[in-house]
mmCIF file of C-alpha atoms in Angstrom:
data_model
loop_
_atom_site.group_PDB
_atom_site.id
_atom_site.type_symbol
_atom_site.label_atom_id
_atom_site.label_comp_id
_atom_site.label_asym_id
_atom_site.label_seq_id
_atom_site.Cartn_x
_atom_site.Cartn_y
_atom_site.Cartn_z
ATOM 1 C CA UNK J 396 35.833 -8.682 8.536
ATOM 2 C CA UNK J 397 34.296 -12.153 8.726
ATOM 3 C CA UNK J 398 31.166 -10.801 10.423
ATOM 4 C CA UNK J 399 30.064 -9.026 7.229
ATOM 5 C CA UNK J 400 27.552 -11.132 5.355
ATOM 6 C CA UNK J 401 28.157 -11.102 1.626
ATOM 7 C CA UNK J 402 24.435 -11.003 0.955
ATOM 8 C CA UNK J 403 24.258 -7.587 2.650
ATOM 9 C CA UNK J 404 26.693 -6.010 0.177
ATOM 10 C CA UNK J 405 25.200 -3.794 -2.513
ATOM 11 C CA UNK J 406 27.493 -4.608 -5.429
ATOM 12 C CA UNK J 407 26.593 -1.426 -7.321
ATOM 13 C CA UNK J 408 27.554 0.697 -4.316
ATOM 14 C CA UNK J 409 30.712 -1.338 -3.824
ATOM 15 C CA UNK J 410 31.727 -0.925 -7.469
ATOM 16 C CA UNK J 411 31.091 2.820 -7.268
ATOM 17 C CA UNK J 412 33.191 3.125 -4.114
ATOM 18 C CA UNK J 413 36.062 1.109 -5.564
ATOM 19 C CA UNK J 414 35.963 3.233 -8.726
ATOM 20 C CA UNK J 415 36.133 6.388 -6.620
ATOM 21 C CA UNK J 416 39.021 5.055 -4.536
ATOM 22 C CA UNK J 417 40.957 4.058 -7.647
ATOM 23 C CA UNK J 418 40.308 7.484 -9.146
ATOM 24 C CA UNK J 419 41.662 9.113 -6.014
ATOM 25 C CA UNK J 420 44.712 6.854 -6.001
ATOM 26 C CA UNK J 421 45.320 7.667 -9.669
ATOM 27 C CA UNK J 422 45.055 11.371 -8.874
ATOM 28 C CA UNK J 423 47.676 10.993 -6.158
ATOM 29 C CA UNK J 424 50.095 9.455 -8.631
ATOM 30 C CA UNK J 425 49.162 12.146 -11.112
ATOM 31 C CA UNK J 426 50.021 14.884 -8.645
ATOM 32 C CA UNK J 427 53.624 13.714 -8.585
ATOM 33 C CA UNK J 428 53.679 13.904 -12.366
ATOM 34 C CA UNK J 429 52.228 17.429 -12.329
ATOM 35 C CA UNK J 430 54.859 18.583 -9.884
ATOM 36 C CA UNK J 431 57.632 17.055 -12.000
ATOM 37 C CA UNK J 432 56.226 18.646 -15.143
ATOM 38 C CA UNK J 433 56.263 22.023 -13.456
ATOM 39 C CA UNK J 434 59.696 21.752 -11.858
ATOM 40 C CA UNK J 435 61.323 20.443 -15.046
ATOM 41 C CA UNK J 436 59.706 23.085 -17.269
ATOM 42 C CA UNK J 437 57.951 20.478 -19.404
ATOM 43 C CA UNK J 438 54.593 22.232 -19.419
ATOM 44 C CA UNK J 439 56.192 25.573 -20.232
ATOM 45 C CA UNK J 440 58.144 24.056 -23.088
ATOM 46 C CA UNK J 441 54.940 22.605 -24.502
ATOM 47 C CA UNK J 442 53.030 25.868 -24.086
ATOM 48 C CA UNK J 443 55.522 27.682 -26.262
ATOM 49 C CA UNK J 444 55.087 25.309 -29.212
ATOM 50 C CA UNK J 445 52.563 23.332 -31.176
ATOM 51 C CA UNK J 446 52.541 19.528 -31.364
ATOM 52 C CA UNK J 447 55.876 18.023 -30.281
ATOM 53 C CA UNK J 448 57.477 14.608 -30.455
ATOM 54 C CA UNK J 449 58.996 13.151 -27.327
ATOM 55 C CA UNK J 450 62.488 13.918 -28.651
ATOM 56 C CA UNK J 451 61.565 17.540 -29.423
ATOM 57 C CA UNK J 452 60.137 18.120 -25.947
ATOM 58 C CA UNK J 453 63.070 16.413 -24.274
ATOM 59 C CA UNK J 454 65.437 18.678 -26.186
ATOM 60 C CA UNK J 455 63.469 21.836 -25.336
ATOM 61 C CA UNK J 456 63.366 20.963 -21.631
ATOM 62 C CA UNK J 457 66.897 19.512 -21.458
ATOM 63 C CA UNK J 458 65.617 16.192 -20.157
ATOM 64 C CA UNK J 459 66.196 12.526 -21.051
ATOM 65 C CA UNK J 460 63.799 11.407 -23.769
ATOM 66 C CA UNK J 461 62.853 8.057 -22.250
ATOM 67 C CA UNK J 462 61.647 9.698 -19.038
ATOM 68 C CA UNK J 463 59.843 12.405 -20.981
ATOM 69 C CA UNK J 464 58.059 9.804 -23.116
ATOM 70 C CA UNK J 465 56.684 7.964 -20.083
ATOM 71 C CA UNK J 466 55.736 11.235 -18.385
ATOM 72 C CA UNK J 467 53.861 12.396 -21.488
ATOM 73 C CA UNK J 468 51.897 9.170 -21.680
ATOM 74 C CA UNK J 469 50.865 9.561 -18.048
ATOM 75 C CA UNK J 470 49.613 13.043 -18.930
ATOM 76 C CA UNK J 471 47.637 11.740 -21.888
ATOM 77 C CA UNK J 472 46.098 9.003 -19.751
ATOM 78 C CA UNK J 473 45.016 11.596 -17.211
ATOM 79 C CA UNK J 474 43.550 14.010 -19.756
ATOM 80 C CA UNK J 475 46.201 16.671 -19.095
ATOM 81 C CA UNK J 476 47.884 16.502 -22.531
ATOM 82 C CA UNK J 477 46.465 15.971 -26.014
ATOM 83 C CA UNK J 478 47.924 13.121 -28.107
ATOM 84 C CA UNK J 479 47.898 13.013 -31.928
ATOM 85 C CA UNK J 480 48.118 9.317 -32.811
ATOM 86 C CA UNK J 481 48.766 9.797 -36.522
ATOM 87 C CA UNK J 482 51.837 12.004 -36.019
ATOM 88 C CA UNK J 483 52.826 10.591 -32.632
ATOM 89 C CA UNK J 484 52.983 14.091 -31.166
ATOM 90 C CA UNK J 485 51.794 15.696 -27.933
ATOM 91 C CA UNK J 486 50.228 19.100 -27.379
ATOM 92 C CA UNK J 487 48.770 21.314 -24.671
ATOM 93 C CA UNK J 488 45.372 22.853 -25.415
ATOM 94 C CA UNK J 489 44.827 26.531 -24.490
ATOM 95 C CA UNK J 490 42.786 25.394 -21.487
ATOM 96 C CA UNK J 491 45.557 23.082 -20.310
ATOM 97 C CA UNK J 492 48.049 25.921 -20.643
ATOM 98 C CA UNK J 493 45.998 28.070 -18.261
ATOM 99 C CA UNK J 494 45.903 25.349 -15.623
ATOM 100 C CA UNK J 495 49.341 23.774 -16.021
ATOM 101 C CA UNK J 496 51.768 26.191 -17.693
ATOM 102 C CA UNK J 497 50.754 29.836 -17.187
ATOM 103 C CA UNK J 498 52.132 30.794 -13.761
ATOM 104 C CA UNK J 499 50.168 34.054 -13.779
ATOM 105 C CA UNK J 500 46.823 32.373 -14.421
ATOM 106 C CA UNK J 501 44.374 32.347 -11.483
ATOM 107 C CA UNK J 502 43.750 28.696 -12.420
ATOM 108 C CA UNK J 503 47.422 27.637 -12.267
ATOM 109 C CA UNK J 504 47.537 24.544 -10.040
ATOM 110 C CA UNK J 505 50.971 22.775 -10.004
ATOM 111 C CA UNK J 506 52.254 24.652 -6.935
ATOM 112 C CA UNK J 507 49.316 23.392 -4.896
ATOM 113 C CA UNK J 508 50.657 19.834 -5.062
ATOM 114 C CA UNK J 509 53.445 20.849 -2.673
ATOM 115 C CA UNK J 510 50.857 20.922 0.130
ATOM 116 C CA UNK J 511 49.843 17.225 0.034
ATOM 117 C CA UNK J 512 53.527 16.389 -0.508
ATOM 118 C CA UNK J 513 54.284 18.122 2.782
ATOM 119 C CA UNK J 514 51.367 16.328 4.438
ATOM 120 C CA UNK J 515 52.821 12.955 3.433
ATOM 121 C CA UNK J 516 56.257 14.006 4.665
ATOM 122 C CA UNK J 517 54.733 14.987 8.011
ATOM 123 C CA UNK J 518 52.618 11.848 8.367
ATOM 124 C CA UNK J 519 54.534 10.594 11.425
ATOM 125 C CA UNK J 520 53.911 13.918 13.156
ATOM 126 C CA UNK J 521 50.210 13.658 12.357
ATOM 127 C CA UNK J 522 50.049 10.112 13.727
ATOM 128 C CA UNK J 523 51.698 11.265 16.946
ATOM 129 C CA UNK J 524 49.338 14.240 17.183
ATOM 130 C CA UNK J 525 46.285 11.988 16.804
ATOM 131 C CA UNK J 526 47.516 9.663 19.531
ATOM 132 C CA UNK J 527 48.578 12.309 22.028
ATOM 133 C CA UNK J 528 46.224 15.190 21.253
ATOM 134 C CA UNK J 529 49.235 17.491 20.959
ATOM 135 C CA UNK J 530 49.554 20.073 18.220
ATOM 136 C CA UNK J 531 51.988 20.597 15.360
ATOM 137 C CA UNK J 532 53.138 24.187 14.943
ATOM 138 C CA UNK J 533 53.140 25.785 11.503
ATOM 139 C CA UNK J 534 56.915 26.147 11.586
ATOM 140 C CA UNK J 535 57.428 22.446 12.317
ATOM 141 C CA UNK J 536 56.043 21.234 8.991
ATOM 142 C CA UNK J 537 57.921 20.136 5.902
ATOM 143 C CA UNK J 538 59.207 23.170 3.998
ATOM 144 C CA UNK J 539 57.102 22.459 0.931
ATOM 145 C CA UNK J 540 54.006 23.479 2.872
ATOM 146 C CA UNK J 541 54.894 27.177 2.937
ATOM 147 C CA UNK J 542 55.732 27.416 -0.757
ATOM 148 C CA UNK J 543 52.686 25.365 -1.676
ATOM 149 C CA UNK J 544 50.283 27.507 0.320
ATOM 150 C CA UNK J 545 51.827 30.748 -0.946
ATOM 151 C CA UNK J 546 51.738 29.530 -4.532
ATOM 152 C CA UNK J 547 48.162 28.272 -4.253
ATOM 153 C CA UNK J 548 46.784 31.535 -2.858
ATOM 154 C CA UNK J 549 49.000 34.017 -4.721
ATOM 155 C CA UNK J 550 47.230 33.831 -8.072
ATOM 156 C CA UNK J 551 43.745 33.738 -6.557
ATOM 157 C CA UNK J 552 44.522 36.881 -4.583
ATOM 158 C CA UNK J 553 46.123 38.466 -7.624
ATOM 159 C CA UNK J 554 43.002 37.857 -9.683
ATOM 160 C CA UNK J 555 40.393 38.927 -7.127
ATOM 161 C CA UNK J 556 41.664 40.807 -4.071
ATOM 162 C CA UNK J 557 41.956 44.293 -5.559
ATOM 163 C CA UNK J 558 39.411 43.992 -8.362
ATOM 164 C CA UNK J 559 36.580 42.223 -6.493
ATOM 165 C CA UNK J 560 37.067 41.577 -2.782
ATOM 166 C CA UNK J 561 38.097 45.017 -1.546
ATOM 167 C CA UNK J 562 35.371 46.783 -3.576
ATOM 168 C CA UNK J 563 32.807 44.513 -1.906
ATOM 169 C CA UNK J 564 33.590 46.172 1.452
ATOM 170 C CA UNK J 565 31.772 49.358 2.428
ATOM 171 C CA UNK J 566 33.872 52.437 1.599
ATOM 172 C CA UNK J 567 37.201 50.653 1.974
ATOM 173 C CA UNK J 568 38.544 51.312 -1.527
ATOM 174 C CA UNK J 569 37.887 55.042 -1.181
ATOM 175 C CA UNK J 570 39.747 55.070 2.120
ATOM 176 C CA UNK J 571 42.684 53.182 0.613
ATOM 177 C CA UNK J 572 42.883 55.574 -2.304
ATOM 178 C CA UNK J 573 42.939 58.557 0.043
ATOM 179 C CA UNK J 574 45.639 57.041 2.263
ATOM 180 C CA UNK J 575 45.004 54.441 4.936
ATOM 181 C CA UNK J 576 46.954 52.428 7.470
ATOM 182 C CA UNK J 577 46.510 48.688 6.923
ATOM 183 C CA UNK J 578 47.501 45.668 8.999
ATOM 184 C CA UNK J 579 47.747 42.244 7.347
ATOM 185 C CA UNK J 580 47.630 39.688 10.161
ATOM 186 C CA UNK J 581 49.092 36.241 9.460
ATOM 187 C CA UNK J 582 50.571 37.683 6.276
ATOM 188 C CA UNK J 583 52.668 34.631 5.384
ATOM 189 C CA UNK J 584 54.897 35.420 2.419
ATOM 190 C CA UNK J 585 53.273 38.841 2.059
ATOM 191 C CA UNK J 586 51.609 38.252 -1.289
ATOM 192 C CA UNK J 587 48.321 39.851 -0.196
ATOM 193 C CA UNK J 588 50.088 42.773 1.491
ATOM 194 C CA UNK J 589 52.168 43.577 -1.567
ATOM 195 C CA UNK J 590 49.213 43.288 -3.943
ATOM 196 C CA UNK J 591 47.315 45.907 -1.931
ATOM 197 C CA UNK J 592 50.366 48.152 -1.647
ATOM 198 C CA UNK J 593 50.894 48.152 -5.410
ATOM 199 C CA UNK J 594 47.237 49.021 -5.999
ATOM 200 C CA UNK J 595 47.004 51.814 -3.418
ATOM 201 C CA UNK J 596 50.213 53.909 -3.389
ATOM 202 C CA UNK J 597 48.800 56.472 -0.925
ATOM 203 C CA UNK J 598 48.410 53.886 1.844
ATOM 204 C CA UNK J 599 50.822 52.276 4.309
ATOM 205 C CA UNK J 600 50.855 48.542 4.984
ATOM 206 C CA UNK J 601 52.184 46.480 7.859
ATOM 207 C CA UNK J 602 52.306 42.700 7.700
ATOM 208 C CA UNK J 603 52.613 40.508 10.786
ATOM 209 C CA UNK J 604 53.213 36.785 11.095
ATOM 210 C CA UNK J 605 54.361 34.488 13.899
ATOM 211 C CA UNK J 606 56.556 32.454 11.508
ATOM 212 C CA UNK J 607 60.001 34.054 11.196
ATOM 213 C CA UNK J 608 60.933 32.423 7.889
ATOM 214 C CA UNK J 609 57.700 33.641 6.281
ATOM 215 C CA UNK J 610 58.406 37.189 7.468
ATOM 216 C CA UNK J 611 61.871 37.051 5.887
ATOM 217 C CA UNK J 612 60.371 35.806 2.625
ATOM 218 C CA UNK J 613 57.734 38.554 2.732
ATOM 219 C CA UNK J 614 60.448 41.202 3.000
ATOM 220 C CA UNK J 615 62.046 39.830 -0.150
ATOM 221 C CA UNK J 616 58.692 39.790 -1.963
ATOM 222 C CA UNK J 617 58.137 43.459 -1.065
ATOM 223 C CA UNK J 618 61.640 44.422 -2.168
ATOM 224 C CA UNK J 619 61.220 42.682 -5.526
ATOM 225 C CA UNK J 620 57.916 44.496 -6.029
ATOM 226 C CA UNK J 621 59.510 47.872 -5.205
ATOM 227 C CA UNK J 622 57.127 48.709 -2.359
ATOM 228 C CA UNK J 623 59.431 48.389 0.654
ATOM 229 C CA UNK J 624 59.117 52.090 1.465
ATOM 230 C CA UNK J 625 55.409 51.663 2.224
ATOM 231 C CA UNK J 626 55.361 48.058 3.389
ATOM 232 C CA UNK J 627 56.963 46.631 6.516
ATOM 233 C CA UNK J 628 56.874 43.114 7.911
ATOM 234 C CA UNK J 629 57.502 41.948 11.451
ATOM 235 C CA UNK J 630 57.301 38.787 13.518
ATOM 236 C CA UNK J 631 54.329 39.154 15.842
ATOM 237 C CA UNK J 632 51.371 37.199 17.178
ATOM 238 C CA UNK J 633 47.798 38.020 16.191
ATOM 239 C CA UNK J 634 47.040 39.362 19.667
ATOM 240 C CA UNK J 635 50.163 41.445 20.270
ATOM 241 C CA UNK J 636 51.296 43.204 17.087
ATOM 242 C CA UNK J 637 52.363 46.855 17.403
ATOM 243 C CA UNK J 638 50.419 49.913 16.313
ATOM 244 C CA UNK J 639 46.855 51.163 16.438
ATOM 245 C CA UNK J 640 44.480 53.275 14.412
ATOM 246 C CA UNK J 641 44.394 50.804 11.549
ATOM 247 C CA UNK J 642 41.789 51.734 8.951
ATOM 248 C CA UNK J 643 41.728 48.156 7.659
ATOM 249 C CA UNK J 644 42.787 44.966 9.423
ATOM 250 C CA UNK J 645 42.982 41.878 7.242
ATOM 251 C CA UNK J 646 42.960 38.183 8.102
ATOM 252 C CA UNK J 647 43.618 36.220 4.919
ATOM 253 C CA UNK J 648 42.951 32.489 5.324
ATOM 254 C CA UNK J 649 44.554 32.436 8.764
ATOM 255 C CA UNK J 650 42.055 33.101 11.575
ATOM 256 C CA UNK J 651 40.991 29.446 11.666
ATOM 257 C CA UNK J 652 44.640 28.453 12.234
ATOM 258 C CA UNK J 653 44.883 30.436 15.469
ATOM 259 C CA UNK J 654 44.621 28.881 18.902
ATOM 260 C CA UNK J 655 42.518 31.753 20.227
ATOM 261 C CA UNK J 656 40.654 33.469 17.378
ATOM 262 C CA UNK J 657 38.516 35.429 19.850
ATOM 263 C CA UNK J 658 41.673 36.962 21.329
ATOM 264 C CA UNK J 659 42.848 37.892 17.816
ATOM 265 C CA UNK J 660 39.505 39.516 17.011
ATOM 266 C CA UNK J 661 39.431 41.287 20.399
ATOM 267 C CA UNK J 662 42.894 42.697 19.805
ATOM 268 C CA UNK J 663 41.790 43.863 16.349
ATOM 269 C CA UNK J 664 38.878 45.692 18.008
ATOM 270 C CA UNK J 665 41.403 47.640 20.098
ATOM 271 C CA UNK J 666 43.788 48.309 17.218
ATOM 272 C CA UNK J 667 41.226 49.447 14.664
ATOM 273 C CA UNK J 668 40.554 53.095 13.849
ATOM 274 C CA UNK J 669 37.119 54.692 14.276
ATOM 275 C CA UNK J 670 34.915 53.501 11.409
ATOM 276 C CA UNK J 671 37.617 51.031 10.430
ATOM 277 C CA UNK J 672 36.884 47.618 8.971
ATOM 278 C CA UNK J 673 38.100 44.056 9.403
ATOM 279 C CA UNK J 674 38.379 42.027 6.225
ATOM 280 C CA UNK J 675 38.158 38.324 6.964
ATOM 281 C CA UNK J 676 38.872 35.886 4.137
ATOM 282 C CA UNK J 677 38.263 32.259 5.071
ATOM 283 C CA UNK J 678 37.949 28.979 3.166
ATOM 284 C CA UNK J 679 34.451 28.600 1.769
ATOM 285 C CA UNK J 680 32.243 26.477 3.998
ATOM 286 C CA UNK J 681 28.597 26.066 4.818
ATOM 287 C CA UNK J 682 27.620 25.893 8.463
ATOM 288 C CA UNK J 683 26.612 22.215 8.542
ATOM 289 C CA UNK J 684 28.706 19.137 7.822
ATOM 290 C CA UNK J 685 25.991 17.669 5.610
ATOM 291 C CA UNK J 686 26.190 20.768 3.403
ATOM 292 C CA UNK J 687 29.971 20.488 3.003
ATOM 293 C CA UNK J 688 30.163 17.472 0.733
ATOM 294 C CA UNK J 689 32.250 18.437 -2.291
ATOM 295 C CA UNK J 690 35.790 18.051 -3.645
ATOM 296 C CA UNK J 691 36.708 21.497 -2.269
ATOM 297 C CA UNK J 692 35.312 20.735 1.191
ATOM 298 C CA UNK J 693 37.103 17.393 1.224
ATOM 299 C CA UNK J 694 40.383 19.110 0.397
ATOM 300 C CA UNK J 695 39.872 21.726 3.109
ATOM 301 C CA UNK J 696 38.834 19.220 5.778
ATOM 302 C CA UNK J 697 41.920 17.103 4.999
ATOM 303 C CA UNK J 698 44.313 20.063 5.188
ATOM 304 C CA UNK J 699 42.551 21.204 8.329
ATOM 305 C CA UNK J 700 43.118 17.831 9.975
ATOM 306 C CA UNK J 701 46.913 17.862 9.723
ATOM 307 C CA UNK J 702 47.711 21.558 9.343
ATOM 308 C CA UNK J 703 45.066 24.007 10.559
ATOM 309 C CA UNK J 704 43.736 22.194 13.617
ATOM 310 C CA UNK J 705 47.225 20.937 14.436
ATOM 311 C CA UNK J 706 48.609 24.470 14.563
ATOM 312 C CA UNK J 707 45.654 25.861 16.512
ATOM 313 C CA UNK J 708 46.147 23.135 19.131
ATOM 314 C CA UNK J 709 49.870 23.943 19.306
ATOM 315 C CA UNK J 710 48.884 27.603 19.768
ATOM 316 C CA UNK J 711 46.886 26.931 22.919
ATOM 317 C CA UNK J 712 43.778 25.431 21.371
ATOM 318 C CA UNK J 713 41.228 27.568 23.210
ATOM 319 C CA UNK J 714 38.989 27.449 20.124
ATOM 320 C CA UNK J 715 40.003 25.163 17.260
ATOM 321 C CA UNK J 716 37.860 26.380 14.381
ATOM 322 C CA UNK J 717 39.296 24.309 11.554
ATOM 323 C CA UNK J 718 39.272 25.294 7.908
ATOM 324 C CA UNK J 719 35.551 24.609 7.508
ATOM 325 C CA UNK J 720 34.299 26.883 10.282
ATOM 326 C CA UNK J 721 31.433 28.427 8.296
ATOM 327 C CA UNK J 722 29.999 31.927 8.512
ATOM 328 C CA UNK J 723 27.939 31.441 11.689
ATOM 329 C CA UNK J 724 30.853 30.302 13.829
ATOM 330 C CA UNK J 725 33.061 33.063 12.456
ATOM 331 C CA UNK J 726 30.373 35.652 13.186
ATOM 332 C CA UNK J 727 30.218 34.309 16.742
ATOM 333 C CA UNK J 728 33.947 34.922 17.163
ATOM 334 C CA UNK J 729 33.587 38.574 16.251
ATOM 335 C CA UNK J 730 30.466 39.083 18.358
ATOM 336 C CA UNK J 731 32.396 37.823 21.378
ATOM 337 C CA UNK J 732 35.146 40.307 20.502
ATOM 338 C CA UNK J 733 32.732 43.243 20.584
ATOM 339 C CA UNK J 734 31.984 43.720 16.898
ATOM 340 C CA UNK J 735 28.363 44.627 16.243
ATOM 341 C CA UNK J 736 28.250 44.287 12.462
ATOM 342 C CA UNK J 737 29.289 41.207 10.515
ATOM 343 C CA UNK J 738 28.298 40.334 6.965
ATOM 344 C CA UNK J 739 29.219 38.214 3.976
ATOM 345 C CA UNK J 740 30.514 40.676 1.397
ATOM 346 C CA UNK J 741 30.896 38.022 -1.313
ATOM 347 C CA UNK J 742 31.919 34.440 -1.902
ATOM 348 C CA UNK J 743 33.829 32.305 -4.380
ATOM 349 C CA UNK J 744 33.974 28.515 -4.723
ATOM 350 C CA UNK J 745 37.089 28.650 -2.532
ATOM 351 C CA UNK J 746 36.572 31.566 -0.150
ATOM 352 C CA UNK J 747 34.179 33.532 2.006
ATOM 353 C CA UNK J 748 34.892 37.273 2.053
ATOM 354 C CA UNK J 749 33.508 38.689 5.291
ATOM 355 C CA UNK J 750 33.388 42.186 6.785
ATOM 356 C CA UNK J 751 33.290 43.091 10.495
ATOM 357 C CA UNK J 752 32.848 46.499 12.114
ATOM 358 C CA UNK J 753 32.453 47.756 15.661
#
């Protein structure tokens, strides 16, 4: 970089950039620590007690004290654990419990670290994809991806799907209460399907996904929830699943992963019942790149680079939307498929909840 003149460097901007890069690097290290704390039960052990010494926590979690001590200090340095210098003890605040220890909290985050772990593991595949333009199918990724995605979305869906998102759609809750037929396309591990089935016992639910292992996992999730009599799962593509007359067709954070989203929407138009609705949940995004500058957008663009776009390309790549498609592009997909009504029902910092009707 000899051509760069030192007198052209803004030192304040340089210092700010270096500080940001170091913060990001620190966060990457911290993610490993969060994952370890979750897998070893360290956060849970702390949540069930007040201030603890390193020996007390090590005993509660059945871990070696010297490792626990270093792990705790990394948590203190990162602001994830409170340290009491006088007593030499460590404690989780109620807020930290919600984010790090309570697996039912909508803010619980440790599982999400499995996604970047899988991205690192698949780095060679991403490098090859960049150089060749070829795709990487969903099923060809490191196994941590599937658990990470399911864990990340499960609690958000649990907190909002039934109580907020479905009621935002026109007349859908009433139809579900009366007894409806629902298709969950790209259902993954079936968390969304099962949540709806538990909330609306008069309705029938069918989940479809092209990934066999996810379908098998979804069947187990339904069985554990006791809803298998009203919920079925099958391996099927988004433009060829069986059945018709669906009162509600759902796409939860998956349409942008498909190689031909117009074909998926067109098939939904044929499979939907009269006056039926499509519920489209997509990662939150504005329509312009310059309006998508935030930590959430950065996370979504990064995942989209190695996961979403890579799968869409492997799936034919007729239209590679990416995880930051935005409402206008998504509306265009459904207009091409023959839908005449498309609206934003609501939004969250992480999702757009959209409704389409013929």
